[in-house]
Coordinates of C-alpha atoms in Angstrom, one line a residue:
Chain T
X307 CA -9.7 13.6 43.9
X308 CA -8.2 11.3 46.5
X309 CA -4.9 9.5 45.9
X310 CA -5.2 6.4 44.3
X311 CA -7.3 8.0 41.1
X312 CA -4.2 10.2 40.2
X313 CA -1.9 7.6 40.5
X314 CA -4.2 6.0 37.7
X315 CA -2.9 7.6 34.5
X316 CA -5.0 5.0 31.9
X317 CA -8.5 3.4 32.9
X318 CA -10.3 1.8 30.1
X319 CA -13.5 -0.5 31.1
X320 CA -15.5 -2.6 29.1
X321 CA -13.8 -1.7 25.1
X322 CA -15.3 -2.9 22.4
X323 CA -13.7 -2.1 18.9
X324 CA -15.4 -3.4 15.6
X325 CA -13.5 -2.9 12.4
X326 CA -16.7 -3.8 9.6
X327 CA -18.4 -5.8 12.3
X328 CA -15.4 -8.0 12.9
X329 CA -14.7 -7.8 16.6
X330 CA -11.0 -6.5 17.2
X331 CA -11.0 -5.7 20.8
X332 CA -13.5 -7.2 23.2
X333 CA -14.3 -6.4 26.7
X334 CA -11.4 -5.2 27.6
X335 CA -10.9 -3.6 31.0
X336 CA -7.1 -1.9 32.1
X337 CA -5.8 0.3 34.6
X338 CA -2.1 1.6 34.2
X339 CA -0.7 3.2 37.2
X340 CA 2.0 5.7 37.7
X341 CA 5.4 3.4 37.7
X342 CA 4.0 0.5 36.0
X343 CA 6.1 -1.2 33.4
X344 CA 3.6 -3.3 31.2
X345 CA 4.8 -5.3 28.4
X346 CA 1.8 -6.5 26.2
X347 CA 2.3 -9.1 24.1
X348 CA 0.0 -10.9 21.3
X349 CA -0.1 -12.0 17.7
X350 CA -0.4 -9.8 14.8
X351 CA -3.9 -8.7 14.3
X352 CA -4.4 -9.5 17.9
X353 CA -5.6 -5.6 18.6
X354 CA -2.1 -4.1 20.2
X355 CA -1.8 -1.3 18.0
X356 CA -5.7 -0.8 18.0
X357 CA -5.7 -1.0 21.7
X358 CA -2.7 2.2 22.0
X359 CA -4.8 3.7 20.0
X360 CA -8.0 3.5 21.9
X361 CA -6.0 4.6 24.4
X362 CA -4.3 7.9 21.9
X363 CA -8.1 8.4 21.2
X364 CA -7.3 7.9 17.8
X365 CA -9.6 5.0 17.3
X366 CA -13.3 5.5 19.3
X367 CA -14.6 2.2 20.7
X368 CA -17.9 1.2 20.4
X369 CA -18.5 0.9 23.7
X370 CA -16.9 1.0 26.8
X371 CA -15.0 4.5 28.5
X372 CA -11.4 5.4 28.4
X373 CA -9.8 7.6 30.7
X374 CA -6.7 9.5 30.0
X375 CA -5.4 11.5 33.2
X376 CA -9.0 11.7 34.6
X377 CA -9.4 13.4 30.9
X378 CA -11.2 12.2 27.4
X379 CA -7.7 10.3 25.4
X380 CA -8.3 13.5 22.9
X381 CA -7.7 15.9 25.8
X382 CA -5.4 13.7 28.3
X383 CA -3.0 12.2 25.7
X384 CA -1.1 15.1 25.4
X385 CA 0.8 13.6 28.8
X386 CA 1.6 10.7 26.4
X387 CA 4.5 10.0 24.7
X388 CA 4.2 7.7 21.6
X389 CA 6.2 6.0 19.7
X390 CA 4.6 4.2 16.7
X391 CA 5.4 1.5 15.0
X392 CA 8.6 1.2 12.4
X393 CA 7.3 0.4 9.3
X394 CA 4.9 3.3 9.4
X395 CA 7.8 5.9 8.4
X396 CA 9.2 6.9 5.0
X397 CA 12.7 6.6 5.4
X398 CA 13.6 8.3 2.8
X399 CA 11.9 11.9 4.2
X400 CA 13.9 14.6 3.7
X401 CA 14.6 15.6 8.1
X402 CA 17.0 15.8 9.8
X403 CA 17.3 14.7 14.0
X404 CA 17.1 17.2 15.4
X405 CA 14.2 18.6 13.1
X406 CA 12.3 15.2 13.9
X407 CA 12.7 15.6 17.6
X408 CA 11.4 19.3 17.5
X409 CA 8.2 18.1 16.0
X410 CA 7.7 16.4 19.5
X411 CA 7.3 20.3 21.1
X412 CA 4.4 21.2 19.3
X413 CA 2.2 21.1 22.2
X414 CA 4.5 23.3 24.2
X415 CA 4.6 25.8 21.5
X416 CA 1.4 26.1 19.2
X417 CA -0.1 27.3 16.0
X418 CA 1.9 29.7 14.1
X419 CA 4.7 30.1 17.1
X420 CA 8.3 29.4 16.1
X421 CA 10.0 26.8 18.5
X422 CA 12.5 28.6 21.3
X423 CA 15.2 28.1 23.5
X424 CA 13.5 26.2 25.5
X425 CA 12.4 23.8 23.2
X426 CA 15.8 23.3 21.6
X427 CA 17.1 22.7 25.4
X428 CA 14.3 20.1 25.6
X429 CA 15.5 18.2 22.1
X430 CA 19.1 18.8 23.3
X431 CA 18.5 16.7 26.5
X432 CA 16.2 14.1 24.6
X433 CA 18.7 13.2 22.6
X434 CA 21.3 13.0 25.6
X435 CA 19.0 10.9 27.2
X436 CA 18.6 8.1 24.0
X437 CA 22.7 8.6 22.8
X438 CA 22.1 10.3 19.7
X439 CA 23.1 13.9 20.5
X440 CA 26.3 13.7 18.6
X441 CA 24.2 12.9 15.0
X442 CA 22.1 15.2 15.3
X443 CA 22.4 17.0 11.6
X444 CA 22.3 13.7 10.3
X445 CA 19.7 12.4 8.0
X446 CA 16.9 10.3 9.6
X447 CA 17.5 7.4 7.0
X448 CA 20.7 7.4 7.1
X449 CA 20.2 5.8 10.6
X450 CA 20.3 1.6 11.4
X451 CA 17.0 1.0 12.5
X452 CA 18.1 0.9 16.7
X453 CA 19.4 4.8 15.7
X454 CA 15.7 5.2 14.2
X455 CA 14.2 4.0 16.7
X456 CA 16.0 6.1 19.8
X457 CA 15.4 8.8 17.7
X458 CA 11.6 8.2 17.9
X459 CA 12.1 7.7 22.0
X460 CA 13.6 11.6 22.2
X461 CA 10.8 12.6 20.1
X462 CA 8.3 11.2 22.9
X463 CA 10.3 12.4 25.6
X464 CA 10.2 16.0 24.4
X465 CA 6.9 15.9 24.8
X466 CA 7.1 15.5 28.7
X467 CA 5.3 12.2 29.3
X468 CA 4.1 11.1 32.1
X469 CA 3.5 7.3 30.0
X470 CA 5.2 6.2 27.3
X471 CA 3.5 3.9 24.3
X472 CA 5.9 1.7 22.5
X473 CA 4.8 -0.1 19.4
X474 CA 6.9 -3.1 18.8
X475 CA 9.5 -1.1 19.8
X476 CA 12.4 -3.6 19.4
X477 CA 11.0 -5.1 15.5
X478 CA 13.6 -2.9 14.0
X479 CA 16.3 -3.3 16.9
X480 CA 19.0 -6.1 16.0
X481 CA 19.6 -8.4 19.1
X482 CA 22.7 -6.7 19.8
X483 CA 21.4 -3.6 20.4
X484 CA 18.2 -4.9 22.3
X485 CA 19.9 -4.8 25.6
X486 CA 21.0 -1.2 25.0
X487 CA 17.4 -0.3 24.3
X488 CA 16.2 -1.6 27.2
X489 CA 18.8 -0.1 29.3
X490 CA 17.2 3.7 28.2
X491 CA 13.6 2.4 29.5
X492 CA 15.1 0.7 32.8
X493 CA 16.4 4.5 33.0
X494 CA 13.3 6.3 31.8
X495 CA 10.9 4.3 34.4
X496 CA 12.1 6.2 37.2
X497 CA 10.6 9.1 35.5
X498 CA 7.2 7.5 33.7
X499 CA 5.1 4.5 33.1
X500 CA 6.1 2.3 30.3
X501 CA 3.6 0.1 28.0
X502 CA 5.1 -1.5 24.9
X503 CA 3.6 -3.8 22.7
X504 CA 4.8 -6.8 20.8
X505 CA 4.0 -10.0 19.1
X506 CA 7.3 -11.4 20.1
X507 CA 8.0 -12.9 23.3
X508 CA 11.7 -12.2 23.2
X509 CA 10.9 -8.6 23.0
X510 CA 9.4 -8.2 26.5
X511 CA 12.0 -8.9 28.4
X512 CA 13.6 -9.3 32.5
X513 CA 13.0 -5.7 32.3
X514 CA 9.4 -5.5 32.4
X515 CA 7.4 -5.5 35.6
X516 CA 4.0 -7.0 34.5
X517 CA 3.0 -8.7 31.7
X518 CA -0.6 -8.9 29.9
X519 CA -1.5 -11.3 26.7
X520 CA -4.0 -9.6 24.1
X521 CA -5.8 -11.7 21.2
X522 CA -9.0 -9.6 21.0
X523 CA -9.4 -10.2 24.6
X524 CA -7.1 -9.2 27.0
X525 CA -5.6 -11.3 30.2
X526 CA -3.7 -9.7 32.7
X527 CA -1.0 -11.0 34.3
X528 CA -0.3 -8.0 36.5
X529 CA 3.1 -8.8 39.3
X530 CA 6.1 -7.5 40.5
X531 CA 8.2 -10.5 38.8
X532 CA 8.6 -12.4 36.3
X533 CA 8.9 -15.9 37.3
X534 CA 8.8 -19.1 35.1
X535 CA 5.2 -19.6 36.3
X536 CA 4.6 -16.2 35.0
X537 CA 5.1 -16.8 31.8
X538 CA 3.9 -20.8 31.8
X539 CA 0.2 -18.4 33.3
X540 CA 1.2 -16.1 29.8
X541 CA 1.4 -18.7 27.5
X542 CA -1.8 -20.1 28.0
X543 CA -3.5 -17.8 26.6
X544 CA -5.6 -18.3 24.0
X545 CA -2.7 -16.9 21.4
X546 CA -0.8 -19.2 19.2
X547 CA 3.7 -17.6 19.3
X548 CA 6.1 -19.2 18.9
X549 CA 8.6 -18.5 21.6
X550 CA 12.8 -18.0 21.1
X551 CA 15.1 -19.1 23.7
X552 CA 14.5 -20.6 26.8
X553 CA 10.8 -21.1 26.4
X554 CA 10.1 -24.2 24.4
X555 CA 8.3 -23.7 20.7
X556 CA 4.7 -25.0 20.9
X557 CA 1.4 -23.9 20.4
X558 CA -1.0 -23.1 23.5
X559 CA -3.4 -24.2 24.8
X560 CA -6.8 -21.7 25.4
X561 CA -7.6 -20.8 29.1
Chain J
X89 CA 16.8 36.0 -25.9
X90 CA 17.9 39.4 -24.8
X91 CA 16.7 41.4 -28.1
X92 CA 13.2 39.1 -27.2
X93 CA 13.0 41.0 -24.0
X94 CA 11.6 44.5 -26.0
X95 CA 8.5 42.9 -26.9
X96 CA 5.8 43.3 -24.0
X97 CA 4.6 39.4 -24.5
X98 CA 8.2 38.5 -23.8
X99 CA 8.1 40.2 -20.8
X100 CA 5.2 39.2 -19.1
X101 CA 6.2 35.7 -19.9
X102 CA 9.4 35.9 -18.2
X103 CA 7.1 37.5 -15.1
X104 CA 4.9 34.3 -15.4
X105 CA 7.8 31.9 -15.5
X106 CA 9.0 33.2 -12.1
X107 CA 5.4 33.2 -10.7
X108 CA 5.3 30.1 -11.4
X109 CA 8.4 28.7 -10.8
X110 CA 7.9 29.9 -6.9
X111 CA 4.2 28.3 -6.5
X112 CA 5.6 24.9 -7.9
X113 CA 8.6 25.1 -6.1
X114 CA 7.6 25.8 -2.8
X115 CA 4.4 23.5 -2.7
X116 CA 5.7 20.8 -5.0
X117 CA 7.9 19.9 -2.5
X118 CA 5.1 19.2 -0.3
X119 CA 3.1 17.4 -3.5
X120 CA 6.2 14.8 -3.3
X121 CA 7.2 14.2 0.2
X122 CA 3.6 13.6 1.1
X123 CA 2.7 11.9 -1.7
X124 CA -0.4 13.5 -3.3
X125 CA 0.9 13.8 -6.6
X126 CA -2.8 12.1 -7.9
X127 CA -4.8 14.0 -6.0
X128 CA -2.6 17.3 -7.2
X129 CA -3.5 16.2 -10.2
X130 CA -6.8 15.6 -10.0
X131 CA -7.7 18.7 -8.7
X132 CA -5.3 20.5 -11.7
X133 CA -7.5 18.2 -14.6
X134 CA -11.1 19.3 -12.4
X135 CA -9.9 22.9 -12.9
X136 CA -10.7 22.2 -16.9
X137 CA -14.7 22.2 -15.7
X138 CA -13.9 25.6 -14.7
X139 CA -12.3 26.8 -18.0
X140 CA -15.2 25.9 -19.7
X141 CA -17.8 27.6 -17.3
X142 CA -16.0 30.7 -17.8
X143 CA -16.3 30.3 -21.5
X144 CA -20.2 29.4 -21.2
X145 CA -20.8 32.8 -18.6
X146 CA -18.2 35.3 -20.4
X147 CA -16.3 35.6 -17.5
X148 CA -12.4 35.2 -17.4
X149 CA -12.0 31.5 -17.5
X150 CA -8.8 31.3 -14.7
X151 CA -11.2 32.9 -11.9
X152 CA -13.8 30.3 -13.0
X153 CA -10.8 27.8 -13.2
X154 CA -10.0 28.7 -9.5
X155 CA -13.5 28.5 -8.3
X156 CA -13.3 24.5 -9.5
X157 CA -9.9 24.3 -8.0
X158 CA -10.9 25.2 -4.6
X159 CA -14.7 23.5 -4.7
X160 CA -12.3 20.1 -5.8
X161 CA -9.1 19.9 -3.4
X162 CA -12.2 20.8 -0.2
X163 CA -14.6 18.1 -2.0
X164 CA -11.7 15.5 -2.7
X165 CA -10.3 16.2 1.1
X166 CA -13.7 15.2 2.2
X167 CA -14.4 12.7 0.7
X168 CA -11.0 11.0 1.4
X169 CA -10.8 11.6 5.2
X170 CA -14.3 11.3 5.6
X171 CA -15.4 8.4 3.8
X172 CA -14.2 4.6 3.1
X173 CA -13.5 5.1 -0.4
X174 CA -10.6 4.4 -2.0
X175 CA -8.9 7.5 -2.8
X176 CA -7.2 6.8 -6.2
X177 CA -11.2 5.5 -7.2
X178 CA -12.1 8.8 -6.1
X179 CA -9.3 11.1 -7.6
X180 CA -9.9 9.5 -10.8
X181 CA -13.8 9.4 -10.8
X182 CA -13.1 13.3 -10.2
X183 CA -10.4 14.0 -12.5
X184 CA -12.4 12.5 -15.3
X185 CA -15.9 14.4 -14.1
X186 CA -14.0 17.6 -14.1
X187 CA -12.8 17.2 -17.7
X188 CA -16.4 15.6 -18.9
X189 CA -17.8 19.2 -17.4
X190 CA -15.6 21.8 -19.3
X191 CA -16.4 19.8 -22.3
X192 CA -19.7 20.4 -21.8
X193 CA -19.6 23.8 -21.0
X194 CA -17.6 24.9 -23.9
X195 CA -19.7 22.8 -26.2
X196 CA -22.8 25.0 -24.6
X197 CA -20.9 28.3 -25.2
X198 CA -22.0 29.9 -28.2
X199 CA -19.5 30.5 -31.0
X200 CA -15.8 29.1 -31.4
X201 CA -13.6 28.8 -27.8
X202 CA -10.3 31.6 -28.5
X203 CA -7.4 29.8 -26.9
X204 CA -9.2 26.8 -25.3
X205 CA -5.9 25.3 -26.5
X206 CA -3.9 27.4 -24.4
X207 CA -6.0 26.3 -20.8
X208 CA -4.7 22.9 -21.7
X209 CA -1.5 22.9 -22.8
X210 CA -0.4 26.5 -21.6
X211 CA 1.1 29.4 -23.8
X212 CA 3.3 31.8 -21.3
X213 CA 3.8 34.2 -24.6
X214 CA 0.3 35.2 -24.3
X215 CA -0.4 35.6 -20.6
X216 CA -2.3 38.9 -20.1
X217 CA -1.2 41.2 -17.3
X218 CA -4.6 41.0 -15.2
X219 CA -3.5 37.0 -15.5
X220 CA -0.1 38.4 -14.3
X221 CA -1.1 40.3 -11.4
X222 CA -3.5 37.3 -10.2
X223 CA -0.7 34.9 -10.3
X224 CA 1.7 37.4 -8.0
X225 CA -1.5 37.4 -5.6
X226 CA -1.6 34.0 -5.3
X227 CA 1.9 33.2 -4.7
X228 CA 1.7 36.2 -2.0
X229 CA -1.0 34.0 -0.2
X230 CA 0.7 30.5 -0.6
X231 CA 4.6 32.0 0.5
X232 CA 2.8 33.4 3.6
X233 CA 0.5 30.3 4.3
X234 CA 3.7 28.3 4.1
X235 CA 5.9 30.5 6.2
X236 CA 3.6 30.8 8.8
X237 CA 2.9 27.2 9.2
X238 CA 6.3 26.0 8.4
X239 CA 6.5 23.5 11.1
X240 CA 2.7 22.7 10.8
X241 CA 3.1 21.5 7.1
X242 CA 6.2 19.8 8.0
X243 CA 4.6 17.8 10.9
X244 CA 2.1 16.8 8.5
X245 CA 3.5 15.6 5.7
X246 CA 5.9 13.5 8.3
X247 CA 4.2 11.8 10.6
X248 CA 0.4 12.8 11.0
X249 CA -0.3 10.3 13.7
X250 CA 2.3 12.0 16.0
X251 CA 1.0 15.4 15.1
X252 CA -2.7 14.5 16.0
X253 CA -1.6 13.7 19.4
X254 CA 1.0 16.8 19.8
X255 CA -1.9 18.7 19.3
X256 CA -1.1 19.7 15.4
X257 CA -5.0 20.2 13.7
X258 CA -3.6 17.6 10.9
X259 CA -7.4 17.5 9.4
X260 CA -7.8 20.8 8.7
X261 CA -4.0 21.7 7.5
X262 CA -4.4 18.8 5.3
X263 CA -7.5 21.1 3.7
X264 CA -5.4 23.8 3.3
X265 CA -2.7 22.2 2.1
X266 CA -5.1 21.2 -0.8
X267 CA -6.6 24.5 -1.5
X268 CA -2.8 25.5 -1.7
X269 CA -2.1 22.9 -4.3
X270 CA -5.3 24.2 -6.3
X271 CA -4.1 28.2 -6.2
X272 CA -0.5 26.8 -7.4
X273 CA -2.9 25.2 -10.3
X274 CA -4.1 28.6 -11.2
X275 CA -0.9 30.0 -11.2
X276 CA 0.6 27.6 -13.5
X277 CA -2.4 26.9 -15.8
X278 CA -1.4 30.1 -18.0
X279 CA 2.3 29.0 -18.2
X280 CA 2.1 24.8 -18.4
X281 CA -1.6 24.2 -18.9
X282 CA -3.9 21.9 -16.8
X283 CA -2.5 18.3 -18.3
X284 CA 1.5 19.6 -17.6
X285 CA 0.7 21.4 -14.2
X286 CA 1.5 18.5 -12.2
X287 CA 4.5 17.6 -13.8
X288 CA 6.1 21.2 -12.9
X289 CA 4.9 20.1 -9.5
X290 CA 6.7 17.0 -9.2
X291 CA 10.0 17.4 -11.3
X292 CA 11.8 20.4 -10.2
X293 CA 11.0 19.0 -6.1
X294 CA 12.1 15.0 -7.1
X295 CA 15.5 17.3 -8.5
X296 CA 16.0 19.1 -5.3
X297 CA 15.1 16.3 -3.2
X298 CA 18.6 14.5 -4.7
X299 CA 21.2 17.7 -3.1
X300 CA 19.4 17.9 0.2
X301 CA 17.2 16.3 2.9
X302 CA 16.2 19.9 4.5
X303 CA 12.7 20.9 3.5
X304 CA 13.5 24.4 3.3
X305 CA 16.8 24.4 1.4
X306 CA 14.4 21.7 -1.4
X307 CA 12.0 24.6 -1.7
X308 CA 15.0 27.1 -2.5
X309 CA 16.5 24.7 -4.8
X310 CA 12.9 23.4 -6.4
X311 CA 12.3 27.0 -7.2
X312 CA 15.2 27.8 -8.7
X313 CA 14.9 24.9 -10.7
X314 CA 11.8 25.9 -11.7
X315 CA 12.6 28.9 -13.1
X316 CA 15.7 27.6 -15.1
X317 CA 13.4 25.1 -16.8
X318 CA 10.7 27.5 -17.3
X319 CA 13.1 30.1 -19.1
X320 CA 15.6 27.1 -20.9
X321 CA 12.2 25.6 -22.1
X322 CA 10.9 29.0 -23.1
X323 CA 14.0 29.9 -24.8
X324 CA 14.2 26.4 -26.8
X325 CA 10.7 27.0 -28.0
X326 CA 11.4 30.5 -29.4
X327 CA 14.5 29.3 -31.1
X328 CA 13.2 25.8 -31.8
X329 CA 9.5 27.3 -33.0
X330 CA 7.7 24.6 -31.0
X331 CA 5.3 24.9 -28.0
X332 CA 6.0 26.6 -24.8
X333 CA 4.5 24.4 -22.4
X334 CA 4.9 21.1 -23.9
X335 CA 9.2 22.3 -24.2
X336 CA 9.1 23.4 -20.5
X337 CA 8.1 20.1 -19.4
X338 CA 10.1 18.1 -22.0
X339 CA 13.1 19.6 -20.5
X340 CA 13.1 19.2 -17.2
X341 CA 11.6 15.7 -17.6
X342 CA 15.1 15.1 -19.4
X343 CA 17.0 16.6 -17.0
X344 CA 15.4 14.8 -14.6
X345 CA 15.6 11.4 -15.8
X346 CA 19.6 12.1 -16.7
X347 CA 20.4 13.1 -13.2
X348 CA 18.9 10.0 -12.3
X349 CA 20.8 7.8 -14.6
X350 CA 23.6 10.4 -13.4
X351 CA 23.5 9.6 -10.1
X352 CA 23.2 5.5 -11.1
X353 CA 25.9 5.7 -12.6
X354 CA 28.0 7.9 -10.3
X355 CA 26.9 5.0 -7.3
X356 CA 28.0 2.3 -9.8
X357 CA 31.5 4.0 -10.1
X358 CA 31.8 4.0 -6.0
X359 CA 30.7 0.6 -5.6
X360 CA 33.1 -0.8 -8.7
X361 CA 36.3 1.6 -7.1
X362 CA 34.9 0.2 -3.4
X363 CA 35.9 -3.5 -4.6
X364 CA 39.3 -2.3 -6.5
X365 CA 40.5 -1.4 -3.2

């Protein structure tokens, strides 16, 4: 293997996903490198989620070949760490922290095998990492949904990652505590490539090194910075958002 | 109570009602946090096929009972991980085939069906002792299933998604996890009968669940819930002459609903002294 295919942690060419014959991903072709920071944004129903989880090899495309550390995604995402979307979690579930960031070591310990020291060192420093050492005997919903949310971070830290898959990572995050959020990935890149997904503009920020638009197709915007042009080049995609801030509110244009 | 105690039916049903008060504690604590109370169900009212095909061969109805239980929680696991269905179409399709069989059955058997009554409804006074030592089987093979996979199950019933990718086998614990439910059926069918069965699953777990958020500490307290309804209901049918199972449930469905109206009120009290200050 020479040295630009292990630098490639996630190569997917020519996806196709069909949900009852509906296309949801088409064509789509990616290569996420070691150190990348890629903020993919698109409307709801646009394919994000289905798209990390092509990637997870929880969903199977109908055509095309992913790659997951020069691995199937069923063997190579265990060098992912994942953190799914908010909504998806019963807040009410009777954990605690530190219990839910355990769960993360299961591939480090195994079937029938009690977690050990080691793992508990691993948690301990997860939750260093996100801020929420100090709480850790507190129930999960008794959290604000930023708390949650680092929570969910550790979790996918403790796994070791070498990439990390964020799932609208910042639609349970209130503004204040966006920047804060994004300070723990501007950290964590040193350490692994980031992807998060979002349908909101806002969300992926300065922070973010490249940029890609996905509504069923994907258009990739890959560069080193975000300038204005950058994100005039995003917005025409074929995706209809409405933007907060500095961008104007309109809807765009197709390619 | 105590002078009760000398008769050997009295006995064995205070055996049974701690049998039983383990099973349902331990896994209805998984029942509610993962919300497959229906399917629990279902596979409880398919059991009644089995009941009845022990009637028609002559065979012991609860091993006939458990054959259904298993051959249900594997069939209803397949067919909701493996097929589009909707699963509540499918529990309740089931449920309903399940009873439709036993009917049959015992309609088939010749002569009149002895305690039919008691398969549905549950009598723990007249729980045999080969019933007795099947139950303490059973509970040996669910307590170390659950020990063993503690952090399996808990993975699970959290966050499956996150387990597949850890590495957790999610499909096939969530098989086990249903053949579990269906031996808890058997265990409880002799004391609550196959129409209460799931609400001894749900109650004394929906109880704990309001004194702790640690899954272990909810099967402790579920358990020992459990066995205080089993043994108040029991005790208020012998005084009150009525039925066992149908008293066991009535009373912790009371409880229940009064610690919820409890703890309504209590939360109404802090909020009304919150605005006082």
């Amino acid at each position: 293997m020479n040295r630009m295919s292990e630098e490639n942690l996630v190569q997917l060419q020519d996806i196709w996903v069909r949900y009852n014959g509906a296309p949801v991903l088409e064509n789509i072709n990616l290569l996420i490198k070691k150190g990348d920071f890629l903020g993919i944004i698109g409307p709801n129903g646009g394919g994000k989620t289905t798209l990390l989880k092509v990637i997870l090899g929880l969903v199977h495309p109908d055509r095309g070949t992913v790659s997951v550390m020069g691995e199937s995604p069923v063997k190579g995402r265990r060098h992912i760490g994942y953190v799914s979307q908010y909504n998806l979690f019963d807040r009410s579930f009777p954990i605690n922290i530190w219990d839910t960031v355990l769960m993360g070591r299961y591939g480090n310990t195994g079937l029938f095998k009690r977690y050990d020291a080691q793992d508990r060192l691993a948690v301990e420093q997860a939750l260093k990492t996100v801020g929420m050492l100090d709480q850790r005997f507190h129930q999960l919903g008794q959290l604000s949904g930023g708390e949650q949310q680092r929570v969910f971070i550790a979790r996918a830290l403790v796994t070791d990652p070498q990439l990390l898959l964020l799932d609208e990572p910042t639609a349970s995050v209130d503004s204040a505590m966006q920047t804060e959020f994004y300070e723990i990935l501007d950290h964590l890149k040193q350490t692994m490539a980031i992807v998060l997904v979002s349908h909101d503009i806002s969300a992926v920020s300065i922070y973010v090194d490249k940029i890609a638009c996905l509504n069923r197709q994907l258009y990739y915007h890959g560069s080193k910075e975000i300038t204005s042009e950058i994100l005039e080049a995003t917005y025409k995609c074929p995706v209809q958002m409405i933007a907060h801030g500095n961008v104007p509110h309109r809807v765009l244009k197709e390619h | 109570m105590f002078e009760a105690l000398q008769f050997e039916f009295m006995r064995n049903a205070v055996v049974a009602g701690l049998l039983a008060a383990v099973a349902c504690g331990v896994v209805g604590v998984y029942v509610t946090v993962k919300k497959i109370v229906f399917v629990s169900d279902g596979i409880a009212h398919f059991s009644f096929g089995g009941v009845g095909l022990g009637y028609l061969l002559g065979i012991n109805p609860i091993w006939a009972a458990m054959a259904f239980t298993l051959a249900s929680a594997i069939g209803m696991g397949f067919i909701i991980r493996r097929t589009k269905l909707p699963e509540d179409t499918v529990i309740g399709v089931l449920l309903a085939m399940g009873m439709a069989l036993g009917i049959i059955f015992v309609g088939l058997s010749p002569g009149y069906a002895p305690d039919l009554f008691s398969y549905l409804f549950g009598n723990i006074l007249t729980v045999p002792l080969s019933d007795l030592i099947l139950m303490l089987v059973l509970d040996g093979i669910i307590l170390t299933a659950v020990i063993a996979l503690y952090k399996e199950f808990l993975t699970l019933c959290f966050d499956e998604e996150f387990g597949a990718i850890t590495g957790v086998p999610v499909e096939k614990l969530y098989f086990l996890l249903l053949c579990i439910i269906a031996l808890t059926v058997v265990v409880m069918i002799r004391v609550v009968g196959i129409i209460l069965v799931i609400a001894l699953l749900t109650i004394p777990a929906t109880l704990a669940r309001q004194f702790t958020h640690n899954l272990r500490t909810m099967m402790l307290l579920a358990t020992a819930f459990g066995a205080i309804f089993t043994f108040g209901g029991l005790w208020l049918s012998y005084v009150l002459d009525l039925a066992s199972g149908a008293t066991i449930i009535l009373l912790s469905g009371i409880v229940l609903l009064g610690s919820f109206g409890f703890s309504k009120l209590r939360s109404k009290a802090r909020q009304s002294a919150a605005i006082n200050e």
